[in-house]
Amino acid sequence: MVDPQERQHQDTMKKFTEEIGKKEIRKLKGRREKNRNVIWLGMGTSGIIGWSVTIPTLTGITLGIYMDKRWPSSFSWTIMLLGIGIVLGCLNAWFWIKTMSKND
């Protein structure tokens, strides 16, 4: 009879080796299809990163124009919110790049 700790250890090792095997198969497939995947991966990444910067920037501009019309002041809400939108967009892009690099 196998004790419960040994059985749990065997199950954990089995799951671990299966996961390593799947990653190895995916890596070998990626190496075989290297040229084809790089182009699509680059286009997809640039699309995600581009939109992750564009959307907060455009949102900041739109909100800034609305606020400038609604509450006129000595400073421009549009320019201020444009800057905030760009900063938030860059942080968002950084998050996406960091997340995607963890998956590799």
XYZ file of C-alpha atoms in Angstrom:
104
model
C 0.000 0.000 0.000
C 1.234 3.499 -0.887
C 0.995 6.125 1.831
C -0.988 9.321 1.029
C 2.067 11.601 0.999
C 3.843 9.386 -1.528
C 0.705 9.274 -3.697
C 0.406 13.074 -3.584
C 4.086 13.411 -4.507
C 3.618 11.057 -7.462
C 0.565 13.017 -8.667
C 2.463 16.307 -8.377
C 5.429 14.918 -10.305
C 3.135 13.543 -13.009
C 1.419 16.926 -13.460
C 4.804 18.656 -13.503
C 6.248 16.371 -16.188
C 3.091 16.721 -18.313
C 3.315 20.521 -18.087
C 6.996 20.477 -19.059
C 6.182 18.186 -21.988
C 3.448 20.517 -23.262
C 5.760 23.533 -23.023
C 8.509 21.678 -24.868
C 6.141 20.670 -27.679
C 4.940 24.279 -27.993
C 8.531 25.553 -28.037
C 9.588 23.080 -30.740
C 6.534 23.964 -32.838
C 7.371 27.650 -32.446
C 10.933 27.049 -33.634
C 9.691 25.202 -36.726
C 7.246 27.990 -37.609
C 9.577 30.790 -36.539
C 9.360 33.115 -39.557
C 5.614 32.894 -39.973
C 4.797 33.521 -36.300
C 7.138 36.478 -35.818
C 5.291 38.679 -38.302
C 1.836 38.006 -36.843
C 3.110 38.227 -33.282
C 4.688 41.605 -34.009
C 1.536 42.922 -35.645
C -0.666 41.685 -32.814
C 1.612 43.095 -30.151
C 1.857 46.479 -31.824
C -1.927 46.539 -32.156
C -2.503 45.800 -28.483
C 0.147 48.250 -27.352
C -0.986 50.922 -29.803
C -4.602 50.761 -28.690
C -3.617 50.585 -25.024
C -1.992 54.022 -25.449
C -4.498 55.470 -27.931
C -7.702 54.837 -25.999
C -6.676 56.602 -22.742
C -5.181 59.467 -24.763
C -8.330 60.004 -26.834
C -10.480 59.664 -23.727
C -8.406 62.352 -22.005
C -8.698 64.677 -25.002
C -12.466 64.169 -25.266
C -13.011 64.738 -21.560
C -10.697 67.764 -21.665
C -12.617 69.391 -24.535
C -15.875 68.826 -22.686
C -14.468 70.315 -19.464
C -12.969 73.315 -21.310
C -16.382 74.123 -22.768
C -18.244 73.453 -19.529
C -15.843 75.088 -17.036
C -13.553 77.645 -18.741
C -10.439 78.475 -16.736
C -6.978 80.001 -17.108
C -5.473 76.588 -17.898
C -6.436 74.047 -20.533
C -8.176 70.924 -19.303
C -7.586 69.370 -22.712
C -3.800 69.645 -22.509
C -3.721 68.511 -18.900
C -5.917 65.468 -19.559
C -3.993 64.726 -22.758
C -0.836 64.401 -20.658
C -2.583 62.252 -18.073
C -4.031 60.060 -20.848
C -0.588 59.559 -22.394
C 0.927 58.633 -19.024
C -1.893 56.195 -18.262
C -1.620 54.748 -21.770
C 2.117 54.202 -21.409
C 1.604 52.502 -18.055
C -1.063 50.337 -19.658
C 1.298 49.416 -22.521
C 4.035 48.589 -20.025
C 1.595 46.299 -18.213
C 0.735 44.487 -21.477
C 4.388 44.031 -22.417
C 5.218 42.722 -18.957
C 2.253 40.320 -19.069
C 3.154 39.055 -22.547
C 6.816 38.549 -21.629
C 5.800 36.355 -18.671
C 3.938 34.032 -21.062
C 7.075 33.302 -23.144
